[in-house]
Amino acid sequence: MRRFRPLLALLLAPALTGCFAQAGGSDAPTGDTGADSRLRVALAFPPAEHLSPYGDDATILSRLGVTESLTALDANGAAAPALATSWRRANDRTWLFTLHQATFQNGTAVTASAVAASLTHATEAEPAPAALSGVTLKAQAEGSAGVRVTTKTPDPVLPLRLSSPSLAILAEQAYGPHGAADPIGTATGPFEIRKLTGTTSATLDRYDDYWGGRAQSAGIDVRFIADGTARAAALRTGQVDLAEAIPVAQAASLARATRRETATTRTTSLLLNTESGPFKDAGLRAAARRAVDTSALADGVYEGHADAGEGIYGPAVTWAAGHRKRPIGRARPTAPHGERITLATYDNRPELPETAEVLKQQLEKAGFKVSLVVREYSRLESDALDGKFDAFVLARNTMVDTGDPVAVLASDFTCDGGYNMAQLCDKDVDRAVAKAESISDTERRRDAAMAAEAEILGTDAVVPLVHQRVITGVATSVRGALLDPYERTLVGTGTRR
């Protein structure tokens, strides 16, 4: 099975009214402030792949304003201009994109040939970006300011797909041998990476020739702090100005004026290994699902900062409830008789180990014997993708890769899906997902997506636990923080202190 890395920065539904909000307060600022001051930012996930745009690090780059794609997501979840000013569909397999006049951070022009080459490199990357899961495309220059993108099969959501941070446009000098891509000095965003110190820190300076206007901050000093308590403390003590993913247990330690809560479509789920081990048995999967009390997780572990799991798509996807269908073909639960299972999760998101501990107790009460494994995410991912755990607790932003509700189903739950931690391979699921992928009409596509969700939930390969709200720490001196429900942006040209 080909493996595609996720974007864990990992969206609000298209019906929502905004994709980010400005943050700030009236309290006196702490430390030096001004139009040319530097921002100090704490991020939860350190670089896992030397800032490669093709894996988990893609959202680090987009959240810090380093990289850009041809399109972005607007307030309604539709494709909006970014490096492309406009586009049109020439036929069912071909789209034509017109480019902005822009430069890369090395001073070279963003030309049609450079953009086509960048997209071509993405298609050749191994593992391929999650946004290209199941998609074969070809990009060619069309004159000096146009790019023709042709797909092997019709792709009605291609403009949405090209908004993915993993399809960021880089200058030709970014690409080295063996598919490597280096965004340092080769991206197009308002901030340029000057120094990366392993997995601990990074220094970014303003890129003064940014096509979208000069940023109000002179630069960004980034600290990668995996421990959530330490991130909250860094904000509380004035060491940083912005801190992402504040643990719910730490929310009360921050002044109310510095807490911002954003609804997202991030769903925390229990994924069960359908290929090997005890959960190859559908009856035992059903028993595990029946053992889980999601309300205890939402009210207890998440202290009311989450909603009990309803499906793959949560209440933030406002259209989902109206299209939701009952799970199809669930097996009858089989009583566990001391089956031994290994349950794994990661500690970058502090609620997950506690969630796993509660699940361990619930599953043991039902008759399983549970061993718990907790590590930093980058040390778990490959094992999880290779099916080395019986169960895995994952916080997944269900529309981060493309903004398309069908994409996460294809990548996470189909036979050829590249992020299929449940190792699910079911012909009925594949058929339902393929049907949804073929539909271009928005309402019919949503309806088909929910039909596919019903097929997936019917396998009990995934047990939705909670739908999260994200807490961001924002110092009262900060203005213009981008609290993006899609979790793709954090700092922009107007962010300052």
Short mmCIF file of C-alpha atoms in Angstrom, two decimals:
data_model
loop_
_atom_site.label_atom_id
_atom_site.label_comp_id
_atom_site.label_asym_id
_atom_site.label_seq_id
_atom_site.Cartn_x
_atom_site.Cartn_y
_atom_site.Cartn_z
CA MET A 1 0.00 0.00 0.00
CA ARG A 2 1.36 3.41 -0.88
CA ARG A 3 1.65 5.70 2.11
CA PHE A 4 0.75 9.39 2.06
CA ARG A 5 1.51 11.66 4.97
CA PRO A 6 -1.35 13.63 6.55
CA LEU A 7 -1.56 17.28 7.34
CA LEU A 8 -2.30 17.23 11.02
CA ALA A 9 -2.73 20.78 11.46
CA LEU A 10 -5.35 19.03 10.82
CA LEU A 11 -11.87 22.92 9.26
CA LEU A 12 -15.08 24.44 9.35
CA ALA A 13 -17.76 23.37 6.92
CA PRO A 14 -18.43 25.39 3.77
CA ALA A 15 -21.57 26.82 5.34
CA LEU A 16 -19.66 28.66 8.06
CA THR A 17 -19.38 32.40 7.91
CA GLY A 18 -15.65 32.96 8.30
CA CYS A 19 -12.40 31.13 8.03
CA PHE A 20 -10.48 33.19 10.55
CA ALA A 21 -10.97 35.91 13.12
CA GLN A 22 -8.79 38.69 14.36
CA ALA A 23 -7.62 38.50 17.92
CA GLY A 24 -6.55 41.13 20.39
CA GLY A 25 -7.51 43.01 23.48
CA SER A 26 -7.38 46.36 25.17
CA ASP A 27 -4.95 45.46 27.95
CA ALA A 28 -1.54 47.08 28.03
CA PRO A 29 0.97 45.17 25.91
CA THR A 30 3.84 43.22 27.38
CA GLY A 31 7.35 43.89 26.06
CA ASP A 32 8.38 45.93 23.04
CA THR A 33 5.64 46.52 20.50
CA GLY A 34 5.34 48.39 17.26
CA ALA A 35 4.80 48.01 13.55
CA ASP A 36 8.26 46.48 13.05
CA SER A 37 8.41 44.32 16.18
CA ARG A 38 8.93 40.58 15.93
CA LEU A 39 6.35 37.98 16.87
CA ARG A 40 7.19 35.13 19.21
CA VAL A 41 5.23 31.98 18.43
CA ALA A 42 5.02 28.57 20.12
CA LEU A 43 3.97 25.65 17.91
CA ALA A 44 2.99 22.20 19.16
CA PHE A 45 4.48 20.02 16.44
CA PRO A 46 8.20 20.24 15.63
CA PRO A 47 9.37 19.66 12.07
CA ALA A 48 9.26 15.95 11.33
CA GLU A 49 10.73 15.95 7.83
CA HIS A 50 13.16 18.89 7.63
CA LEU A 51 10.28 21.19 6.60
CA SER A 52 9.36 19.16 3.53
CA PRO A 53 6.14 20.58 2.08
CA TYR A 54 4.87 17.09 1.24
CA GLY A 55 4.17 15.79 4.73
CA ASP A 56 3.18 16.94 8.19
CA ASP A 57 5.43 20.00 8.02
CA ALA A 58 3.33 21.59 5.27
CA THR A 59 0.96 23.16 7.79
CA ILE A 60 3.87 24.55 9.81
CA LEU A 61 4.94 26.40 6.68
CA SER A 62 1.46 27.69 5.83
CA ARG A 63 0.59 28.67 9.42
CA LEU A 64 3.74 30.78 9.62
CA GLY A 65 3.08 32.55 6.31
CA VAL A 66 6.02 30.96 4.50
CA THR A 67 4.34 29.04 1.69
CA GLU A 68 1.32 29.55 -0.55
CA SER A 69 -0.61 27.42 -3.01
CA LEU A 70 -2.40 28.36 -6.21
CA THR A 71 -5.69 28.69 -4.33
CA ALA A 72 -6.87 29.14 -0.74
CA LEU A 73 -10.13 28.48 1.11
CA ASP A 74 -12.56 31.36 1.56
CA ALA A 75 -15.04 31.99 4.37
CA ASN A 76 -17.51 29.52 2.85
CA GLY A 77 -14.98 26.77 2.25
CA ALA A 78 -14.82 27.42 -1.49
CA ALA A 79 -11.65 27.85 -3.53
CA ALA A 80 -10.39 31.44 -3.49
CA PRO A 81 -7.52 33.19 -5.31
CA ALA A 82 -4.00 32.90 -3.91
CA LEU A 83 -1.09 32.68 -6.34
CA ALA A 84 -3.72 32.16 -9.02
CA THR A 85 -5.99 35.13 -9.67
CA SER A 86 -8.63 33.08 -11.47
CA TRP A 87 -9.33 29.75 -13.15
CA ARG A 88 -11.81 28.08 -15.45
CA ARG A 89 -12.67 24.56 -16.44
CA ALA A 90 -11.79 23.91 -20.09
CA ASN A 91 -13.30 20.41 -20.10
CA ASP A 92 -14.06 17.66 -17.61
CA ARG A 93 -10.35 16.87 -17.14
CA THR A 94 -8.65 20.22 -17.76
CA TRP A 95 -8.47 23.46 -15.79
CA LEU A 96 -6.69 26.69 -16.74
CA PHE A 97 -5.21 28.90 -13.99
CA THR A 98 -4.10 32.53 -14.42
CA LEU A 99 -1.25 33.66 -12.14
CA HIS A 100 -0.61 36.74 -10.04
CA GLN A 101 2.54 38.70 -10.70
CA ALA A 102 4.76 37.56 -7.82
CA THR A 103 8.31 36.65 -6.93
CA PHE A 104 9.85 33.82 -4.98
CA GLN A 105 11.86 34.69 -1.90
CA ASN A 106 15.07 34.19 -3.88
CA GLY A 107 14.02 37.08 -6.12
CA THR A 108 13.08 35.05 -9.21
CA ALA A 109 9.71 35.51 -10.86
CA VAL A 110 6.76 33.20 -10.28
CA THR A 111 6.34 32.10 -13.89
CA ALA A 112 3.98 29.61 -15.46
CA SER A 113 6.83 27.21 -16.10
CA ALA A 114 8.02 27.46 -12.49
CA VAL A 115 4.52 26.75 -11.17
CA ALA A 116 4.06 23.82 -13.54
CA ALA A 117 7.43 22.42 -12.48
CA SER A 118 6.54 22.79 -8.79
CA LEU A 119 3.28 20.88 -9.21
CA THR A 120 5.08 18.23 -11.22
CA HIS A 121 7.58 17.72 -8.40
CA ALA A 122 4.65 17.22 -6.00
CA THR A 123 3.19 14.50 -8.21
CA GLU A 124 6.55 12.69 -8.18
CA ALA A 125 7.12 12.93 -4.42
CA GLU A 126 7.32 9.70 -2.38
CA PRO A 127 5.26 9.39 -0.38
CA ALA A 128 2.86 11.55 -2.36
CA PRO A 129 1.06 14.48 -0.67
CA ALA A 130 -2.25 13.46 0.88
CA ALA A 131 -4.08 15.97 -1.33
CA LEU A 132 -3.07 13.91 -4.37
CA SER A 133 -4.27 10.60 -2.98
CA GLY A 134 -5.91 8.74 -5.85
CA VAL A 135 -5.29 11.61 -8.27
CA THR A 136 -3.01 11.72 -11.30
CA LEU A 137 -2.42 15.18 -12.73
CA LYS A 138 -0.17 16.88 -15.24
CA ALA A 139 0.75 20.59 -15.14
CA GLN A 140 1.98 22.58 -18.15
CA ALA A 141 2.76 26.23 -18.75
CA GLU A 142 0.17 28.02 -20.87
CA GLY A 143 1.86 31.16 -22.11
CA SER A 144 3.67 33.39 -19.62
CA ALA A 145 0.96 33.64 -16.95
CA GLY A 146 -1.20 30.55 -17.36
CA VAL A 147 -0.98 26.97 -16.11
CA ARG A 148 -2.93 24.09 -17.62
CA VAL A 149 -3.68 21.28 -15.16
CA THR A 150 -5.01 18.04 -16.61
CA THR A 151 -6.18 15.08 -14.54
CA LYS A 152 -6.31 11.46 -15.64
CA THR A 153 -9.96 11.25 -14.64
CA PRO A 154 -12.45 14.08 -14.06
CA ASP A 155 -11.77 15.91 -10.79
CA PRO A 156 -14.62 18.31 -10.00
CA VAL A 157 -12.88 19.71 -6.90
CA LEU A 158 -9.43 20.36 -8.37
CA PRO A 159 -9.36 24.08 -7.38
CA LEU A 160 -10.11 23.00 -3.79
CA ARG A 161 -7.43 20.32 -3.99
CA LEU A 162 -4.81 22.83 -5.13
CA SER A 163 -5.42 24.90 -1.98
CA SER A 164 -3.67 22.22 0.07
CA PRO A 165 -0.56 23.41 1.95
CA SER A 166 1.20 20.29 0.66
CA LEU A 167 0.86 21.66 -2.88
CA ALA A 168 2.67 24.91 -2.10
CA ILE A 169 4.52 26.51 -5.01
CA LEU A 170 8.31 26.70 -4.66
CA ALA A 171 11.11 27.98 -6.89
CA GLU A 172 13.02 25.49 -9.00
CA GLN A 173 16.10 25.72 -6.77
CA ALA A 174 14.04 24.17 -3.94
CA TYR A 175 14.16 20.74 -5.52
CA GLY A 176 17.09 18.45 -5.03
CA PRO A 177 17.83 14.83 -5.86
CA HIS A 178 15.51 12.01 -4.81
CA GLY A 179 12.47 14.28 -4.63
CA ALA A 180 13.69 16.46 -1.77
CA ALA A 181 12.16 19.95 -1.50
CA ASP A 182 13.64 22.78 0.58
CA PRO A 183 11.32 25.75 1.25
CA ILE A 184 14.04 27.91 2.83
CA GLY A 185 14.37 30.97 0.60
CA THR A 186 12.29 29.42 -2.18
CA ALA A 187 8.67 30.06 -1.14
CA THR A 188 6.34 32.98 -1.94
CA GLY A 189 4.78 34.00 1.40
CA PRO A 190 5.20 37.17 3.49
CA PHE A 191 7.75 35.51 5.81
CA GLU A 192 11.00 33.79 4.90
CA ILE A 193 12.80 31.15 6.95
CA ARG A 194 16.30 32.32 7.82
CA LYS A 195 17.35 29.64 10.27
CA LEU A 196 16.04 26.28 11.44
CA THR A 197 17.56 24.84 14.59
CA GLY A 198 16.68 21.17 14.46
CA THR A 199 13.32 20.56 16.07
CA THR A 200 13.61 23.31 18.68
CA SER A 201 13.33 26.70 16.97
CA ALA A 202 13.21 28.68 13.74
CA THR A 203 13.87 32.28 12.76
CA LEU A 204 11.80 33.98 10.06
CA ASP A 205 12.21 37.45 8.59
CA ARG A 206 9.71 39.53 6.66
CA TYR A 207 9.91 39.14 2.88
CA ASP A 208 9.62 42.77 1.79
CA ASP A 209 8.77 42.02 -1.85
CA TYR A 210 5.74 39.89 -1.03
CA TRP A 211 3.11 40.34 -3.74
CA GLY A 212 0.29 40.68 -1.21
CA GLY A 213 1.78 43.67 0.63
CA ARG A 214 4.46 44.22 3.28
CA ALA A 215 3.86 42.36 6.54
CA GLN A 216 3.43 44.49 9.64
CA SER A 217 5.80 42.35 11.72
CA ALA A 218 9.52 42.36 11.04
CA GLY A 219 9.76 38.63 11.57
CA ILE A 220 8.78 35.61 13.64
CA ASP A 221 10.78 33.78 16.29
CA VAL A 222 9.38 30.28 16.57
CA ARG A 223 9.77 27.79 19.38
CA PHE A 224 8.59 24.21 18.95
CA ILE A 225 7.20 23.15 22.32
CA ALA A 226 5.60 19.72 22.24
CA ASP A 227 4.53 19.86 25.90
CA GLY A 228 1.18 21.64 26.16
CA THR A 229 1.71 22.75 29.76
CA ALA A 230 4.99 24.35 28.74
CA ARG A 231 3.31 26.15 25.82
CA ALA A 232 0.68 27.62 28.11
CA ALA A 233 3.34 28.65 30.61
CA ALA A 234 5.39 30.34 27.88
CA LEU A 235 2.39 32.50 26.97
CA ARG A 236 1.40 33.16 30.56
CA THR A 237 4.90 34.33 31.50
CA GLY A 238 5.30 36.54 28.43
CA GLN A 239 7.92 34.41 26.67
CA VAL A 240 5.74 34.06 23.54
CA ASP A 241 2.95 36.11 21.96
CA LEU A 242 1.03 33.26 20.30
CA ALA A 243 0.74 29.66 21.48
CA GLU A 244 -1.23 27.11 19.51
CA ALA A 245 -3.19 24.11 20.82
CA ILE A 246 -3.47 25.04 24.49
CA PRO A 247 -4.54 21.93 26.43
CA VAL A 248 -7.99 22.15 27.95
CA ALA A 249 -6.46 21.41 31.34
CA GLN A 250 -4.37 24.58 30.98
CA ALA A 251 -7.11 26.86 29.64
CA ALA A 252 -8.12 28.09 33.08
CA SER A 253 -4.50 29.06 33.84
CA LEU A 254 -4.66 31.74 31.13
CA ALA A 255 -6.37 35.08 31.53
CA ARG A 256 -9.72 35.08 29.75
CA ALA A 257 -8.53 37.88 27.45
CA THR A 258 -5.74 35.66 26.15
CA ARG A 259 -7.86 32.59 25.34
CA ARG A 260 -9.43 32.16 21.92
CA GLU A 261 -11.59 29.12 21.22
CA THR A 262 -12.22 28.16 17.59
CA ALA A 263 -14.62 25.49 16.42
CA THR A 264 -13.04 23.14 13.90
CA THR A 265 -13.86 19.90 12.17
CA ARG A 266 -11.09 18.11 14.01
CA THR A 267 -12.46 14.78 15.17
CA THR A 268 -10.70 12.57 17.68
CA SER A 269 -11.38 8.93 16.82
CA LEU A 270 -10.50 5.42 17.89
CA LEU A 271 -9.17 3.56 14.84
CA LEU A 272 -9.27 -0.25 15.00
CA ASN A 273 -6.90 -2.44 12.99
CA THR A 274 -9.15 -4.44 10.65
CA GLU A 275 -6.29 -6.31 8.96
CA SER A 276 -4.63 -8.18 11.82
CA GLY A 277 -4.97 -8.84 15.53
CA PRO A 278 -8.17 -9.17 17.56
CA PHE A 279 -9.97 -6.39 15.70
CA LYS A 280 -9.81 -8.31 12.45
CA ASP A 281 -13.00 -9.78 13.95
CA ALA A 282 -15.91 -7.43 13.20
CA GLY A 283 -17.73 -8.66 16.29
CA LEU A 284 -14.88 -7.58 18.57
CA ARG A 285 -14.77 -4.20 16.81
CA ALA A 286 -18.47 -3.84 17.55
CA ALA A 287 -17.81 -4.75 21.18
CA ALA A 288 -15.13 -2.07 21.42
CA ARG A 289 -17.45 0.52 19.91
CA ARG A 290 -20.21 -0.43 22.36
CA ALA A 291 -17.78 -0.13 25.28
CA VAL A 292 -16.90 3.49 24.54
CA ASP A 293 -18.73 6.27 26.39
CA THR A 294 -18.10 9.37 24.27
CA SER A 295 -19.97 11.76 26.58
CA ALA A 296 -17.56 10.89 29.40
CA LEU A 297 -14.70 11.97 27.12
CA ALA A 298 -16.31 15.23 25.97
CA ASP A 299 -17.37 16.32 29.46
CA GLY A 300 -14.48 14.82 31.40
CA VAL A 301 -11.25 14.77 29.44
CA TYR A 302 -12.14 17.80 27.26
CA GLU A 303 -13.94 19.68 30.06
CA GLY A 304 -16.72 20.78 27.73
CA HIS A 305 -14.37 22.07 25.01
CA ALA A 306 -15.56 19.32 22.65
CA ASP A 307 -18.78 17.61 21.53
CA ALA A 308 -19.45 13.88 21.83
CA GLY A 309 -18.65 11.99 18.64
CA GLU A 310 -21.47 11.73 16.12
CA GLY A 311 -19.63 10.65 12.99
CA ILE A 312 -16.55 11.29 10.93
CA TYR A 313 -17.87 14.82 10.40
CA GLY A 314 -18.89 16.70 13.54
CA PRO A 315 -21.35 19.51 14.26
CA ALA A 316 -18.94 22.13 12.91
CA VAL A 317 -19.75 20.72 9.47
CA THR A 318 -23.16 22.27 9.67
CA TRP A 319 -24.65 20.48 6.67
CA ALA A 320 -23.65 17.00 7.86
CA ALA A 321 -26.49 16.40 10.31
CA GLY A 322 -29.09 17.00 7.61
CA HIS A 323 -27.47 14.43 5.33
CA ARG A 324 -26.41 11.84 7.94
CA LYS A 325 -27.49 8.23 7.45
CA ARG A 326 -27.52 5.30 9.85
CA PRO A 327 -24.42 3.07 9.77
CA ILE A 328 -24.84 0.18 7.36
CA GLY A 329 -24.24 -3.51 8.12
CA ARG A 330 -22.80 -3.37 11.62
CA ALA A 331 -21.84 -6.77 13.06
CA ARG A 332 -23.33 -8.11 16.27
CA PRO A 333 -20.94 -7.49 19.20
CA THR A 334 -18.90 -10.49 20.32
CA ALA A 335 -18.13 -10.70 24.02
CA PRO A 336 -14.39 -10.22 24.64
CA HIS A 337 -12.67 -12.94 26.65
CA GLY A 338 -9.49 -11.27 27.72
CA GLU A 339 -8.21 -10.53 24.20
CA ARG A 340 -4.99 -8.58 24.49
CA ILE A 341 -4.80 -5.35 22.49
CA THR A 342 -2.23 -2.58 22.14
CA LEU A 343 -3.72 0.92 22.17
CA ALA A 344 -1.45 3.74 20.98
CA THR A 345 -1.59 7.51 20.80
CA TYR A 346 0.72 10.54 20.90
CA ASP A 347 1.39 13.29 23.41
CA ASN A 348 1.71 16.34 21.12
CA ARG A 349 -1.95 16.93 21.91
CA PRO A 350 -2.12 16.57 25.70
CA GLU A 351 -5.73 15.41 25.79
CA LEU A 352 -4.95 12.29 23.77
CA PRO A 353 -2.99 10.35 26.42
CA GLU A 354 -5.76 11.07 28.93
CA THR A 355 -8.35 10.04 26.34
CA ALA A 356 -6.45 6.80 25.75
CA GLU A 357 -6.26 6.12 29.49
CA VAL A 358 -10.04 6.51 29.83
CA LEU A 359 -10.57 4.28 26.79
CA LYS A 360 -8.24 1.69 28.35
CA GLN A 361 -10.46 1.60 31.42
CA GLN A 362 -13.65 1.38 29.36
CA LEU A 363 -12.29 -1.41 27.15
CA GLU A 364 -10.95 -3.37 30.11
CA LYS A 365 -14.33 -3.10 31.78
CA ALA A 366 -15.80 -4.67 28.63
CA GLY A 367 -13.39 -7.62 28.84
CA PHE A 368 -10.28 -6.64 26.85
CA LYS A 369 -6.75 -6.56 28.27
CA VAL A 370 -5.12 -3.32 27.12
CA SER A 371 -1.50 -2.24 26.84
CA LEU A 372 -1.05 1.48 26.32
CA VAL A 373 1.70 3.05 24.17
CA VAL A 374 2.24 6.84 24.19
CA ARG A 375 5.02 8.55 22.22
CA GLU A 376 5.66 11.76 20.32
CA TYR A 377 3.73 11.66 17.02
CA SER A 378 6.71 11.44 14.67
CA ARG A 379 7.89 8.33 16.54
CA LEU A 380 4.53 6.61 16.14
CA GLU A 381 3.28 7.45 12.68
CA SER A 382 5.14 4.90 10.60
CA ASP A 383 4.25 2.08 12.99
CA ALA A 384 0.60 3.12 12.96
CA LEU A 385 0.51 3.25 9.17
CA ASP A 386 2.10 -0.19 9.04
CA GLY A 387 -0.62 -1.65 11.26
CA LYS A 388 1.62 -2.44 14.23
CA PHE A 389 -1.02 -1.38 16.78
CA ASP A 390 -4.44 -2.91 17.38
CA ALA A 391 -6.01 0.47 18.09
CA PHE A 392 -4.94 4.08 17.67
CA VAL A 393 -6.36 7.34 19.04
CA LEU A 394 -6.00 10.06 16.40
CA ALA A 395 -7.06 13.71 16.27
CA ARG A 396 -7.77 14.29 12.57
CA ASN A 397 -8.90 17.46 10.87
CA THR A 398 -11.38 15.97 8.45
CA MET A 399 -11.05 18.50 5.65
CA VAL A 400 -7.53 19.86 6.04
CA ASP A 401 -6.03 18.18 3.00
CA THR A 402 -8.31 19.70 0.36
CA GLY A 403 -11.36 21.29 1.97
CA ASP A 404 -13.35 18.53 0.26
CA PRO A 405 -15.38 16.25 2.59
CA VAL A 406 -14.75 13.21 0.38
CA ALA A 407 -10.95 13.47 0.45
CA VAL A 408 -10.52 12.28 4.04
CA LEU A 409 -12.69 9.25 3.33
CA ALA A 410 -10.52 8.27 0.37
CA SER A 411 -7.22 8.73 2.19
CA ASP A 412 -8.22 7.21 5.54
CA PHE A 413 -10.66 4.40 4.76
CA THR A 414 -10.19 2.95 1.26
CA CYS A 415 -8.02 0.06 0.13
CA ASP A 416 -5.54 2.38 -1.60
CA GLY A 417 -5.80 5.16 0.98
CA GLY A 418 -2.44 6.47 2.06
CA TYR A 419 -3.43 7.38 5.64
CA ASN A 420 -5.42 4.24 6.40
CA MET A 421 -4.44 3.54 10.01
CA ALA A 422 -7.45 1.23 10.36
CA GLN A 423 -6.04 -0.88 7.48
CA LEU A 424 -9.60 -0.96 6.13
CA CYS A 425 -10.20 -2.57 2.74
CA ASP A 426 -13.90 -3.03 2.07
CA LYS A 427 -15.40 -3.18 -1.43
CA ASP A 428 -18.65 -1.51 -0.38
CA VAL A 429 -16.76 1.37 1.23
CA ASP A 430 -14.54 1.79 -1.82
CA ARG A 431 -17.58 1.81 -4.09
CA ALA A 432 -19.38 4.45 -1.99
CA VAL A 433 -16.32 6.70 -1.80
CA ALA A 434 -15.69 6.39 -5.56
CA LYS A 435 -19.28 7.39 -6.23
CA ALA A 436 -18.93 10.49 -4.04
CA GLU A 437 -15.66 11.43 -5.75
CA SER A 438 -17.33 11.44 -9.17
CA ILE A 439 -20.06 13.96 -8.27
CA SER A 440 -19.50 17.68 -8.91
CA ASP A 441 -22.83 19.12 -7.68
CA THR A 442 -22.25 20.36 -4.11
CA GLU A 443 -25.44 19.04 -2.49
CA ARG A 444 -25.29 15.68 -4.23
CA ARG A 445 -21.61 15.32 -3.34
CA ARG A 446 -22.38 16.00 0.31
CA ASP A 447 -25.19 13.45 0.27
CA ALA A 448 -22.88 10.86 -1.29
CA ALA A 449 -20.17 11.66 1.27
CA MET A 450 -22.58 10.93 4.10
CA ALA A 451 -23.66 7.69 2.41
CA ALA A 452 -19.98 6.71 2.33
CA GLU A 453 -19.64 7.72 5.99
CA ALA A 454 -22.50 5.33 6.82
CA GLU A 455 -20.68 2.49 5.04
CA ILE A 456 -17.45 3.25 6.92
CA LEU A 457 -19.10 3.53 10.33
CA GLY A 458 -20.86 0.24 9.61
CA THR A 459 -17.50 -1.55 9.58
CA ASP A 460 -16.65 -0.27 13.08
CA ALA A 461 -13.13 0.43 11.82
CA VAL A 462 -13.49 3.88 13.32
CA VAL A 463 -15.25 5.02 16.48
CA PRO A 464 -15.70 8.83 16.52
CA LEU A 465 -14.97 10.00 20.07
CA VAL A 466 -15.21 13.81 20.20
CA HIS A 467 -15.36 16.80 17.86
CA GLN A 468 -12.87 19.37 19.09
CA ARG A 469 -12.63 23.07 19.57
CA VAL A 470 -9.11 24.46 19.48
CA ILE A 471 -7.84 26.87 22.12
CA THR A 472 -5.16 29.34 21.01
CA GLY A 473 -3.25 31.54 23.42
CA VAL A 474 -3.03 35.13 22.14
CA ALA A 475 -1.27 37.84 24.14
CA THR A 476 -3.33 40.98 24.63
CA SER A 477 -0.71 42.96 22.73
CA VAL A 478 -1.27 40.95 19.53
CA ARG A 479 -3.50 42.13 16.71
CA GLY A 480 -4.53 40.25 13.59
CA ALA A 481 -3.86 36.65 14.63
CA LEU A 482 -5.53 34.35 12.11
CA LEU A 483 -7.63 31.91 14.11
CA ASP A 484 -8.40 29.74 11.15
CA PRO A 485 -10.92 26.93 11.66
CA TYR A 486 -9.21 25.07 8.82
CA GLU A 487 -6.00 25.26 10.89
CA ARG A 488 -3.95 26.31 7.86
CA THR A 489 -3.05 29.84 8.93
CA LEU A 490 -1.99 31.58 12.12
CA VAL A 491 0.20 34.53 11.09
CA GLY A 492 -0.40 36.84 8.13
CA THR A 493 0.58 40.25 6.83
CA GLY A 494 -1.62 42.00 9.39
CA THR A 495 -0.48 40.05 12.45
CA ARG A 496 1.55 42.25 14.79
CA ARG A 497 2.18 43.28 18.35
#
